[in-house]
Coordinates of C-alpha atoms and ligand atoms in Angstrom, one line a residue:
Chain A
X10 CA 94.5 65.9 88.5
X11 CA 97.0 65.6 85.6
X12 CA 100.0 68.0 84.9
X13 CA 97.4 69.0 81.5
X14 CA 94.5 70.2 83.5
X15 CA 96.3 72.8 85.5
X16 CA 96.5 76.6 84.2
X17 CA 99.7 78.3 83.2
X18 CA 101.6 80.4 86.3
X19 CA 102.0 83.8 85.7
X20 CA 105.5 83.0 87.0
X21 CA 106.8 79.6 86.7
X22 CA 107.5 78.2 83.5
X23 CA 105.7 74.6 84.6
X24 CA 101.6 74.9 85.5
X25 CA 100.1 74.7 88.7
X26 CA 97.5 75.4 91.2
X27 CA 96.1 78.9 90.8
X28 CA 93.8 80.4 93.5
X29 CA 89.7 80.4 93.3
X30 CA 88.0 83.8 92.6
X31 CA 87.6 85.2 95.5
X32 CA 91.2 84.5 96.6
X33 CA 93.1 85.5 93.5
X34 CA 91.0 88.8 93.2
X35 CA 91.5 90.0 96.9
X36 CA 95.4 89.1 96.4
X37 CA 95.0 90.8 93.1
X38 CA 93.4 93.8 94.9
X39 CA 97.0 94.2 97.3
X40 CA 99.0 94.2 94.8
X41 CA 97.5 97.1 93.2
X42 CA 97.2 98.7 96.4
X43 CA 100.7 98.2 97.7
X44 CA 102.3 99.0 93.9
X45 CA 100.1 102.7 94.0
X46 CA 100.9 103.5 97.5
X47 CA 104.7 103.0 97.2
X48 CA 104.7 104.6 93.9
X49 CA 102.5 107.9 94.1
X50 CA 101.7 108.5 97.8
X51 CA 105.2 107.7 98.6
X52 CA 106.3 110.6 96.3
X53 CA 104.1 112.7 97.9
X54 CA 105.9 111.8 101.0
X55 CA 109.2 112.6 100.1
X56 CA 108.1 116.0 98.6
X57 CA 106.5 116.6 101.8
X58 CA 110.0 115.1 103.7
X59 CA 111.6 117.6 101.1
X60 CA 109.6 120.6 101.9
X61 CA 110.3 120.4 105.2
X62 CA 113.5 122.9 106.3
X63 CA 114.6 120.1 108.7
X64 CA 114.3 117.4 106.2
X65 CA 115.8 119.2 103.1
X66 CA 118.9 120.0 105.6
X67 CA 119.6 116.3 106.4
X68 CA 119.0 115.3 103.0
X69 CA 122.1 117.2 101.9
X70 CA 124.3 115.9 103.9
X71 CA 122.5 112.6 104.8
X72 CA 125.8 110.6 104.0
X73 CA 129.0 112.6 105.7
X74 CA 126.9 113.2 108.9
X75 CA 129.3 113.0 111.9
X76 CA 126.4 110.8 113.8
X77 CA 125.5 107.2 114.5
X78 CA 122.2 106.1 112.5
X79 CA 120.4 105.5 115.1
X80 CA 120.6 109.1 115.7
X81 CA 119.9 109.8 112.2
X82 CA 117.3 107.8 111.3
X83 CA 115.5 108.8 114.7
X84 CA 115.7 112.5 113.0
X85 CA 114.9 111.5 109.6
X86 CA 112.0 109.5 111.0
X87 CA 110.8 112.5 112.9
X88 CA 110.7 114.4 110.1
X89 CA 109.0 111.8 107.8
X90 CA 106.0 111.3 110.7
X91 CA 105.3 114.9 110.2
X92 CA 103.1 114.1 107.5
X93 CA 100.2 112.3 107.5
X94 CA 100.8 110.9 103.8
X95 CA 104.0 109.3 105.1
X96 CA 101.6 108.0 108.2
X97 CA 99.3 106.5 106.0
X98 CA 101.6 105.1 103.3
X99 CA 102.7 103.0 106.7
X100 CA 99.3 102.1 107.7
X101 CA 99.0 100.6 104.0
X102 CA 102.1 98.6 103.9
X103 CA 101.7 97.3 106.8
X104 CA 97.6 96.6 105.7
X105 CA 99.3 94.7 102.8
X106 CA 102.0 92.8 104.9
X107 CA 99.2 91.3 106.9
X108 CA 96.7 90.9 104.4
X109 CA 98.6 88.6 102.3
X110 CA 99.0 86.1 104.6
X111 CA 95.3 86.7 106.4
X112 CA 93.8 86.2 102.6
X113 CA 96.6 84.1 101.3
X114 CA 96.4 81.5 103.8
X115 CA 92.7 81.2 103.7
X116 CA 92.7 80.8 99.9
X117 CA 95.6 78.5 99.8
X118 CA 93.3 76.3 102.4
X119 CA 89.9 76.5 99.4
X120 CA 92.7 74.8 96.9
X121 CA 94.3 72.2 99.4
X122 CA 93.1 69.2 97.2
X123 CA 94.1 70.3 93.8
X124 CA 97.2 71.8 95.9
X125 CA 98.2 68.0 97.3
X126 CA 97.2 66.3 93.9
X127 CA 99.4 68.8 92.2
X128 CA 101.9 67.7 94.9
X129 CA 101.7 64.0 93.7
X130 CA 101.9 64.4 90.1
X131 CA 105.2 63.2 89.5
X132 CA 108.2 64.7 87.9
X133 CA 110.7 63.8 85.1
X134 CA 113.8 63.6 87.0
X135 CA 116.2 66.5 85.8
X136 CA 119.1 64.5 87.9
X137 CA 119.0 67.1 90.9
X138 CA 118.8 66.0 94.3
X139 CA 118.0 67.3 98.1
X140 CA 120.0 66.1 100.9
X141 CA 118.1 67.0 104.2
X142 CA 119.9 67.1 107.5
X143 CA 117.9 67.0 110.5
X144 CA 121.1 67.6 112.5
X145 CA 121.9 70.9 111.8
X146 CA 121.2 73.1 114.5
X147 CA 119.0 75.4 113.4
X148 CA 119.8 79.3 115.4
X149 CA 117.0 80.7 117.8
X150 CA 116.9 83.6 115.2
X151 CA 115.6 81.9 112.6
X152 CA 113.1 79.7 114.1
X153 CA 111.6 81.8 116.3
X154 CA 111.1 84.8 114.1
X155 CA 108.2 85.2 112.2
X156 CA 109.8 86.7 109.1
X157 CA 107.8 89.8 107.6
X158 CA 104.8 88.6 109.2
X159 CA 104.7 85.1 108.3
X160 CA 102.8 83.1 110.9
X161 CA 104.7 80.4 112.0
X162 CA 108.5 81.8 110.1
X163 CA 109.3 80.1 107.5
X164 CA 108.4 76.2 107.5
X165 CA 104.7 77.4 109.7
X166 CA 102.3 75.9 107.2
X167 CA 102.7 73.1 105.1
X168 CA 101.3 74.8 102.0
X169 CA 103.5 77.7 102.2
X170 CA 104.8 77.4 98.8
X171 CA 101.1 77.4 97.3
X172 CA 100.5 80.6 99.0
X173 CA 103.8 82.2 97.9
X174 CA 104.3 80.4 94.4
X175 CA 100.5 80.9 93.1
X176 CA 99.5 84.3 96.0
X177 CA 101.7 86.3 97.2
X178 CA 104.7 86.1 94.5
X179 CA 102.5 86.1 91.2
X180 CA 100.3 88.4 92.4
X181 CA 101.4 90.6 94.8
X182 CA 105.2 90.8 94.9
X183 CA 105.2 91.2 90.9
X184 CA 104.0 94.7 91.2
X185 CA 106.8 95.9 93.1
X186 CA 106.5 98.3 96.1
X187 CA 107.6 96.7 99.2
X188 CA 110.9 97.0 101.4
X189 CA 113.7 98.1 99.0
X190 CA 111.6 96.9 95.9
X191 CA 110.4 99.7 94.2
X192 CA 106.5 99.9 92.4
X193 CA 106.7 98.5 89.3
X194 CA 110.1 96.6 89.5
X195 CA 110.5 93.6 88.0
X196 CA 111.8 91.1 90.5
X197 CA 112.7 88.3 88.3
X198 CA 114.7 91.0 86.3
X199 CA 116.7 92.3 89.0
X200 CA 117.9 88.9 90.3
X201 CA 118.5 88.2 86.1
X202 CA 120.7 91.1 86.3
X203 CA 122.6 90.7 90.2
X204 CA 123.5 87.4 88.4
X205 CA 125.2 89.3 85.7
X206 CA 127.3 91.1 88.2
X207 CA 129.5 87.9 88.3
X208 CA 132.5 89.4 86.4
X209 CA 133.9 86.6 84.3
X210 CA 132.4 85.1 80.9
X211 CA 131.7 81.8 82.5
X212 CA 131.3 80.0 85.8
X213 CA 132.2 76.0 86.3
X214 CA 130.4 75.9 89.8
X215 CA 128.5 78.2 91.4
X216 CA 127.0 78.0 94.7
X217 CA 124.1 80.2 96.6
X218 CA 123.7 79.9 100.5
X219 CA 120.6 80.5 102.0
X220 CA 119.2 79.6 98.3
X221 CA 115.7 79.5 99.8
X222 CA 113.8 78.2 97.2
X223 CA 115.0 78.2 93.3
X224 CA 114.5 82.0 92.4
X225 CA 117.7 83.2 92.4
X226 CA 119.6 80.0 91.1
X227 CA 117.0 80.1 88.0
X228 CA 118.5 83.1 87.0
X229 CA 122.4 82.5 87.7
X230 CA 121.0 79.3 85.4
X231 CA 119.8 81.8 82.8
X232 CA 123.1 83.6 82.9
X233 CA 125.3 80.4 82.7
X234 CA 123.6 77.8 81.5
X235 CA 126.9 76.0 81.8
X236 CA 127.6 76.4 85.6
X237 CA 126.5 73.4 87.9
X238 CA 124.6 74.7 90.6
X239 CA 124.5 74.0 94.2
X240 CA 122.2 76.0 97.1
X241 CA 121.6 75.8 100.5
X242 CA 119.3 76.4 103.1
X243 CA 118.2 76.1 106.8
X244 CA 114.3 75.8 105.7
X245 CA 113.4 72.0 104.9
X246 CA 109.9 73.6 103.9
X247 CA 112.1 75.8 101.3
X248 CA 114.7 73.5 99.9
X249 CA 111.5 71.1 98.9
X250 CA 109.9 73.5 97.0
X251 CA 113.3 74.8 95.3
X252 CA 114.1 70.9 94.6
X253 CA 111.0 70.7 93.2
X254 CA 110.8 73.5 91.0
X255 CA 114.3 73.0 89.6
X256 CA 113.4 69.4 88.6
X257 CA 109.9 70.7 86.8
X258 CA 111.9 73.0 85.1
X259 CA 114.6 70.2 84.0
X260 CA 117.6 72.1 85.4
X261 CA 119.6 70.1 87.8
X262 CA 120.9 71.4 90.8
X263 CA 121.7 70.0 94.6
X264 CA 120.1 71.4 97.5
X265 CA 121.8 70.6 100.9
X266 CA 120.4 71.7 104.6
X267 CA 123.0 73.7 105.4
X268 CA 123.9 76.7 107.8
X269 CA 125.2 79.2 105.3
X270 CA 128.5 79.2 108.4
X271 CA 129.2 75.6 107.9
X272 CA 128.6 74.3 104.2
X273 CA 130.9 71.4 105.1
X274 CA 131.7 72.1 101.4
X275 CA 135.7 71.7 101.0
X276 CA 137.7 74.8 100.6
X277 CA 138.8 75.7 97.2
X278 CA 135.9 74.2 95.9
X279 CA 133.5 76.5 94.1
X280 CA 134.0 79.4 90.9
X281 CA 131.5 81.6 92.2
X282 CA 129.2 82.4 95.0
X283 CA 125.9 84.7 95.3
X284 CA 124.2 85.6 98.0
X285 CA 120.5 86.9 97.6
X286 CA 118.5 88.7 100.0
X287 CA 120.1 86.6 102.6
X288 CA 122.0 89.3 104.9
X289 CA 119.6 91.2 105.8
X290 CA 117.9 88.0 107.5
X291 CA 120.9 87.2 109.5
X292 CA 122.4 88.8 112.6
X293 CA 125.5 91.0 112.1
X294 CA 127.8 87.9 113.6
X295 CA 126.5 85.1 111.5
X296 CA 126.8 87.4 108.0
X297 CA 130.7 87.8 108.6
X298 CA 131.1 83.9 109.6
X299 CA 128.6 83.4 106.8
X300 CA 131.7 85.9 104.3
X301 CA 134.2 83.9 105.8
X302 CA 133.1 80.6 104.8
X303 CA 132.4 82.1 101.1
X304 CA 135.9 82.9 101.2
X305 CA 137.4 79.6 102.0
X306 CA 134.8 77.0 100.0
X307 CA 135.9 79.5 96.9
X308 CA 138.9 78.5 94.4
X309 CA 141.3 80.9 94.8
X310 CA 140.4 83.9 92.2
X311 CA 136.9 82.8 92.2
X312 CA 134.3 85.4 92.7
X313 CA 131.3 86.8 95.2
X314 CA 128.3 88.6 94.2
X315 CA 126.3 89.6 97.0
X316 CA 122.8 91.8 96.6
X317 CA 120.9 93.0 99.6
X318 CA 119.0 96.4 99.8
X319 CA 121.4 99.3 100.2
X320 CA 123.3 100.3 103.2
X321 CA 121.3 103.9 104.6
X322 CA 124.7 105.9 103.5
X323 CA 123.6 104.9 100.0
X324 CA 119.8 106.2 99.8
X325 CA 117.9 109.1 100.3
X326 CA 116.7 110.0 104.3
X327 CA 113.2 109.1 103.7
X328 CA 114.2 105.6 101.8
X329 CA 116.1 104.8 104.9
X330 CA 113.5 105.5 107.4
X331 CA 111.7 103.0 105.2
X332 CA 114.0 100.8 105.2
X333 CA 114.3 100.7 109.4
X334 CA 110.9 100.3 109.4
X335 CA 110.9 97.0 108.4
X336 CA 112.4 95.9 111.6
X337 CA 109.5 96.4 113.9
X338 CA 106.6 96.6 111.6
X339 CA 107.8 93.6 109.1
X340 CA 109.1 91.4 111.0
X341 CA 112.9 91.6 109.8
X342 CA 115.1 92.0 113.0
X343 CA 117.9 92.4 111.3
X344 CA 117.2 94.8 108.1
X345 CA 118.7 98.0 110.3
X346 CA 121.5 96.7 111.4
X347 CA 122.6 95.1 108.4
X348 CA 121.9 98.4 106.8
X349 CA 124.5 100.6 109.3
X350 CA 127.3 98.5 108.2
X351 CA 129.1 99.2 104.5
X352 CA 129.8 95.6 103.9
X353 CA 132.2 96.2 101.0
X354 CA 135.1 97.3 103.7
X355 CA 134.1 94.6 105.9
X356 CA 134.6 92.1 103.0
X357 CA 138.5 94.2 102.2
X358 CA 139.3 93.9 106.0
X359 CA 138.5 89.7 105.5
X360 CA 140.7 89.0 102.6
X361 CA 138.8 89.7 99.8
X362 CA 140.2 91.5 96.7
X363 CA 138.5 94.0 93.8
X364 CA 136.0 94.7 96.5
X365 CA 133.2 97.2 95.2
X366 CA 130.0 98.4 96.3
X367 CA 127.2 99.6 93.8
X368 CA 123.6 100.1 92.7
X369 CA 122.1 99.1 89.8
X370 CA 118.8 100.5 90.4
X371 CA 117.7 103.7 89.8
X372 CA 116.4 104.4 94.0
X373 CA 119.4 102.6 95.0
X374 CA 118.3 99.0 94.6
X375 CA 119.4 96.6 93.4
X376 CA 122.7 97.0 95.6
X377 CA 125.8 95.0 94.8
X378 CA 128.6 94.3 96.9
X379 CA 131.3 91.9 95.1
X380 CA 134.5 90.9 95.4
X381 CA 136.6 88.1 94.8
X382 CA 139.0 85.6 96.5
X383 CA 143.0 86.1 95.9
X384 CA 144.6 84.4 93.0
Chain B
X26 CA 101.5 84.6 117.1
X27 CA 101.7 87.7 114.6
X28 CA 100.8 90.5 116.6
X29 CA 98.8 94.3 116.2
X30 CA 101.2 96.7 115.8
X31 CA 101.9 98.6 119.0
X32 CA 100.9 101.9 117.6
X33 CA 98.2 103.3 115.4
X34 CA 99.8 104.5 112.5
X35 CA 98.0 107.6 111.7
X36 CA 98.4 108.5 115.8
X37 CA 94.5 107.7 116.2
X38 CA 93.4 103.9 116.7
X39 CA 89.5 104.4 115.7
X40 CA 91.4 106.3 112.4
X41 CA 93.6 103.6 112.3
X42 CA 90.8 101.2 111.9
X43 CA 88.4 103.2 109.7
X44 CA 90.9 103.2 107.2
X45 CA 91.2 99.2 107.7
X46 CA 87.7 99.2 106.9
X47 CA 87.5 100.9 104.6
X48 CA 90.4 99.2 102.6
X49 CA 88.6 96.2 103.4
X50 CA 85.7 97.2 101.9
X51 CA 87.4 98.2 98.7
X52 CA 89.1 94.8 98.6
X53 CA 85.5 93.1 98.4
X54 CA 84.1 95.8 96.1
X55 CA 87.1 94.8 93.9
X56 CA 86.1 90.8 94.5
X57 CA 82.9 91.6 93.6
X58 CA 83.5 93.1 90.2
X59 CA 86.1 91.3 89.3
X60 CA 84.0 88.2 89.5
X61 CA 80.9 90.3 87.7
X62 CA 82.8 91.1 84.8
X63 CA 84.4 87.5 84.6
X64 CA 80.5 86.1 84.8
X65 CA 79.5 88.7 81.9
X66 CA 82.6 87.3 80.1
X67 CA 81.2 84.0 80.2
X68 CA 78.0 84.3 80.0
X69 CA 78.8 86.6 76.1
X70 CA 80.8 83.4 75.3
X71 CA 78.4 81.0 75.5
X72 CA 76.4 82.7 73.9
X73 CA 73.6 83.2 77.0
X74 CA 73.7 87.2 77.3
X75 CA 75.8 89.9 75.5
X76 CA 77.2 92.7 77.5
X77 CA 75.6 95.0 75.2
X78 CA 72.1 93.6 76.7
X79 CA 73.0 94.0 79.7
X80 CA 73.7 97.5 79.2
X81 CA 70.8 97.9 77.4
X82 CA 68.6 97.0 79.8
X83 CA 66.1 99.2 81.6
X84 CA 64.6 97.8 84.9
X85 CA 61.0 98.4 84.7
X86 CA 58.0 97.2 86.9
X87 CA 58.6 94.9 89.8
X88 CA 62.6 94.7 89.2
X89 CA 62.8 98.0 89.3
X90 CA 60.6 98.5 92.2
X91 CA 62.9 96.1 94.0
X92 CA 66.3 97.5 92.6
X93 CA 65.1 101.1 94.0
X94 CA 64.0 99.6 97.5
X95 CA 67.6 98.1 97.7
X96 CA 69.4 101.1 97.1
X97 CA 67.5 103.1 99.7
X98 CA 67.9 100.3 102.1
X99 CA 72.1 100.9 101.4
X100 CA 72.0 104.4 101.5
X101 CA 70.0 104.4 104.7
X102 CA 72.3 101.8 106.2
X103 CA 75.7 103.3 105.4
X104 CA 75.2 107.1 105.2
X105 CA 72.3 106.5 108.3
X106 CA 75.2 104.6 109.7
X107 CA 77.3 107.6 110.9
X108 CA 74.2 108.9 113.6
X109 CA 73.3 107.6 116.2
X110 CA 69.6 107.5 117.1
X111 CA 68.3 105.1 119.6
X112 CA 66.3 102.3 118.7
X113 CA 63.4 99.9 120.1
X114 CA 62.5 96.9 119.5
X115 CA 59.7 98.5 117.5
X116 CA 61.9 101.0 115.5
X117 CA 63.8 97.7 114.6
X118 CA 60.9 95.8 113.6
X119 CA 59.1 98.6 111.5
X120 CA 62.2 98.5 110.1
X121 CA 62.6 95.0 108.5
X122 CA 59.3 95.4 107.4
X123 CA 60.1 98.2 105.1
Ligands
SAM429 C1 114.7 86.4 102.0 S1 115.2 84.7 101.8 C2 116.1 84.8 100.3 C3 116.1 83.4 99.6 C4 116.9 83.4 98.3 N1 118.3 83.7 98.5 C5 116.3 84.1 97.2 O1 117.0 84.8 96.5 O2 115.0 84.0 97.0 C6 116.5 84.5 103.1 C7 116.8 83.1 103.3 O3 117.9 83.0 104.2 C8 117.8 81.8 104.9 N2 118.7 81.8 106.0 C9 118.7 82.6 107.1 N3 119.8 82.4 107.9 C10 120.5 81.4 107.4 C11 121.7 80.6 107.7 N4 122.3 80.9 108.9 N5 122.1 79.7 106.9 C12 121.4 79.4 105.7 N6 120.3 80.0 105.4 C13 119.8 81.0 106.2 C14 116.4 81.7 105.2 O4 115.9 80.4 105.5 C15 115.7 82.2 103.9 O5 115.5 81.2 103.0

């Protein structure tokens, strides 16, 4: 197979392997699923939650309540289960969840020869590189979950990134409607615009942890083009496909192994750092080491834009119930607590400065914490 | 190991899974006709058969006789499907010979 032969990605700017019939079409059929069920039977939800004395009272006042959230989501969540649109907008995300790996994996399998031959075809160096450390202790939280229903977690099948870069991200995800997302927002967008949320003109080096693959440093490289880019990850699986990508693409950056705690990067080091979807996947403990090592590998005045969904003081009752039920049915352990705590203070109280906390969504996501390091 | 989900969702298991069936079936119906209107894509293209024929087209005679015994045989199966009757081996047999 030559780089010619393969068909244009819906989502990366190089060409690769794109799912038979069958497989496309069923992943194809989720997304449509999970972007109307979020969209218009979740509204019907949340005018039943509305309707509902109980949950019109705790809607007013869903911020200032003198409780702990457990005690208010448990409330909230009681109301919500009330109806039986809210019970089945459940059953349907959690249909979806499943189904994209029970059809993705199955269809990735029907393309694993054109998927290893696209493998081989090599690449035009971009002058990136990927520094693996089999050394790093990777944290019992991280292998041993089986994030949002991933079989195996993260590095459990070896074709992973065919299922997500040509399934479940082109084709599913791109319709919105799942966790915070909302139906019909554009994901590559949002992380465009979290990006933007760095507050000075230009950036000289900018580094992500927990990087994953190369979504989120694509678009800090679409903001600043000028900015030399550095990301890290615990996921061997995911740093490959991120080094990979950035070299099709011709934009060089270094990936490093790296617990986001330790980036054995030396202090004072780095303009700017963003963090993407990576504290909700880490326990309360790790995400303030995780700040305080932000703060000393940035130059002093040097900034930190952080995007996460939104803490439950900042969305409607029925959006946080939502949100909590991620960590049982989705297999994200951490997305309540993470939520409880306003992170902007907890940055204040560790030396940050020009802390602030906002959406730029219209439901509440994308949510931005920044703040930057003293002068 | 993913595993089920600890509770059914709508409070009732067997409602639970109906609705997984019958989300499943929609997901094939949409495999299905997805890949039908791809083939009459194609088959316009090169030139074979135009959609317009196909819409055109009147099953008479044998095909028609056949698309009709089909169509009983699905409504039989799936609306039939909801009572239960009994059944021999004879009931069984009389009926694959249908
Ligand atoms: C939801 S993904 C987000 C990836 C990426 N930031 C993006 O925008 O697509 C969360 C990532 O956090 C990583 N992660 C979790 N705990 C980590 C830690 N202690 N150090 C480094 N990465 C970690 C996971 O491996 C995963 O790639």
């Amino acid at each position: 197979m030559t780089n010619a032969s393969l068909p244009e990605s819906p989502i990366t700017p190089f060409k690769t392997v794109s799912l038979a019939q069958r497989g496309r079409a069923g992943m194809e059929f989720l997304g449509s699923l999970q972007s109307f069920v979020a969209g218009t039977v979740r509204q019907r939800a949340r005018a039943d939650f509305n309707a509902d004395p109980e949950g019109a009272a705790l809607a007013q006042n869903w911020a200032q309540r003198n409780e702990p959230w457990s005690e208010r989501i448990a409330k909230a969540k009681a109301v919500a289960e009330r109806s039986t649109t809210y019970r089945y907008d459940r059953l349907m995300q959690r249909y979806v969840a499943e189904e994209v790996y029970t059809k993705g994996i199955p269809a990735t399998e029907a393309r694993r020869a054109e998927a290893e031959a696209f493998y081989a075809i090599p690449i035009k160096p971009a002058g990136g590189s990927l520094e693996l450390d089999p050394s790093i202790p990777i944290p019992k939280y991280h292998s041993e979950t089986e994030w949002h229903l991933m079989p195996g977690g993260w590095d459990g099948y070896d074709l992973y990134g065919i299922t997500m870069g040509s399934g479940v991200g082109p084709l599913v995800f791109v319709r919105g409607g799942f966790a915070a997302v909302e139906a019909g927002d554009d994901l590559r967008q949002q992380r465009i615009d979290v990006a933007k949320q760095f507050p000075k003109k230009s950036y000289g080096r900018i580094y992500e942890p927990g990087c994953g693959g190369f979504g989120t440093l694509a678009a800090v490289h679409k903001v600043f083009p000028e900015a030399e880019l550095v990301g890290s990850d615990l996921s061997p699986h995911l740093l490959r496909q991120g080094h990979m990508g950035a070299e099709r693409m011709g934009i060089k950056v270094d990936f490093k192994q790296r617990d986001a705690r330790d980036t054995k990067e030396p202090s004072n080091s780095v303009d700017g750092v963003i963090m993407y979807a990576l504290q909700h996947e880490m326990p309360i403990d790790v995400n303030i080491d995780t700040l305080k090592e932000a703060l000393r590998i940035l130059k002093p005045g040097g900034d930190l834009v952080m995007s996460d969904p939104p803490p439950f003081a900042a969305v409607h009752p029925l959006q946080a119930v939502v949100l909590d039920w991620d960590t049982e049915h989705r297999g994200e352990p951490f997305f309540t607590v993470t939520r409880e705590v306003e992170w902007a203070d907890v940055m204040k109280e560790l030396g940050f400065v020009n802390v602030e906390a906002y959406t730029i969504g219209a439901q509440g996501y994308p949510y931005i914490v920044r703040g930057s390091k003293p002068a | 190991m993913v595993d089920a989900p600890k509770q059914p969702y709508t409070g009732d298991e067997m409602m639970d899974n109906l609705i997984r069936m019958n989300t499943e079936l929609m997901s094939e119906l949409w495999v299905l006709r997805d890949r039908v209107t791809i083939l009459e894509h194609m088959l316009q293209e090169k030139g074979a058969i135009s959609r317009k024929a196909i819409d055109d087209f009147v099953p008479t005679g044998d095909l028609a006789k056949e698309l009709v015994r089909e169509r009983d045989g699905l409504v039989e199966k799936v609306v039939g499907g909801a009572w239960m009757q009994g059944f021999s081996v004879e009931s069984l047999v009389a009926k694959a010979k249908k």
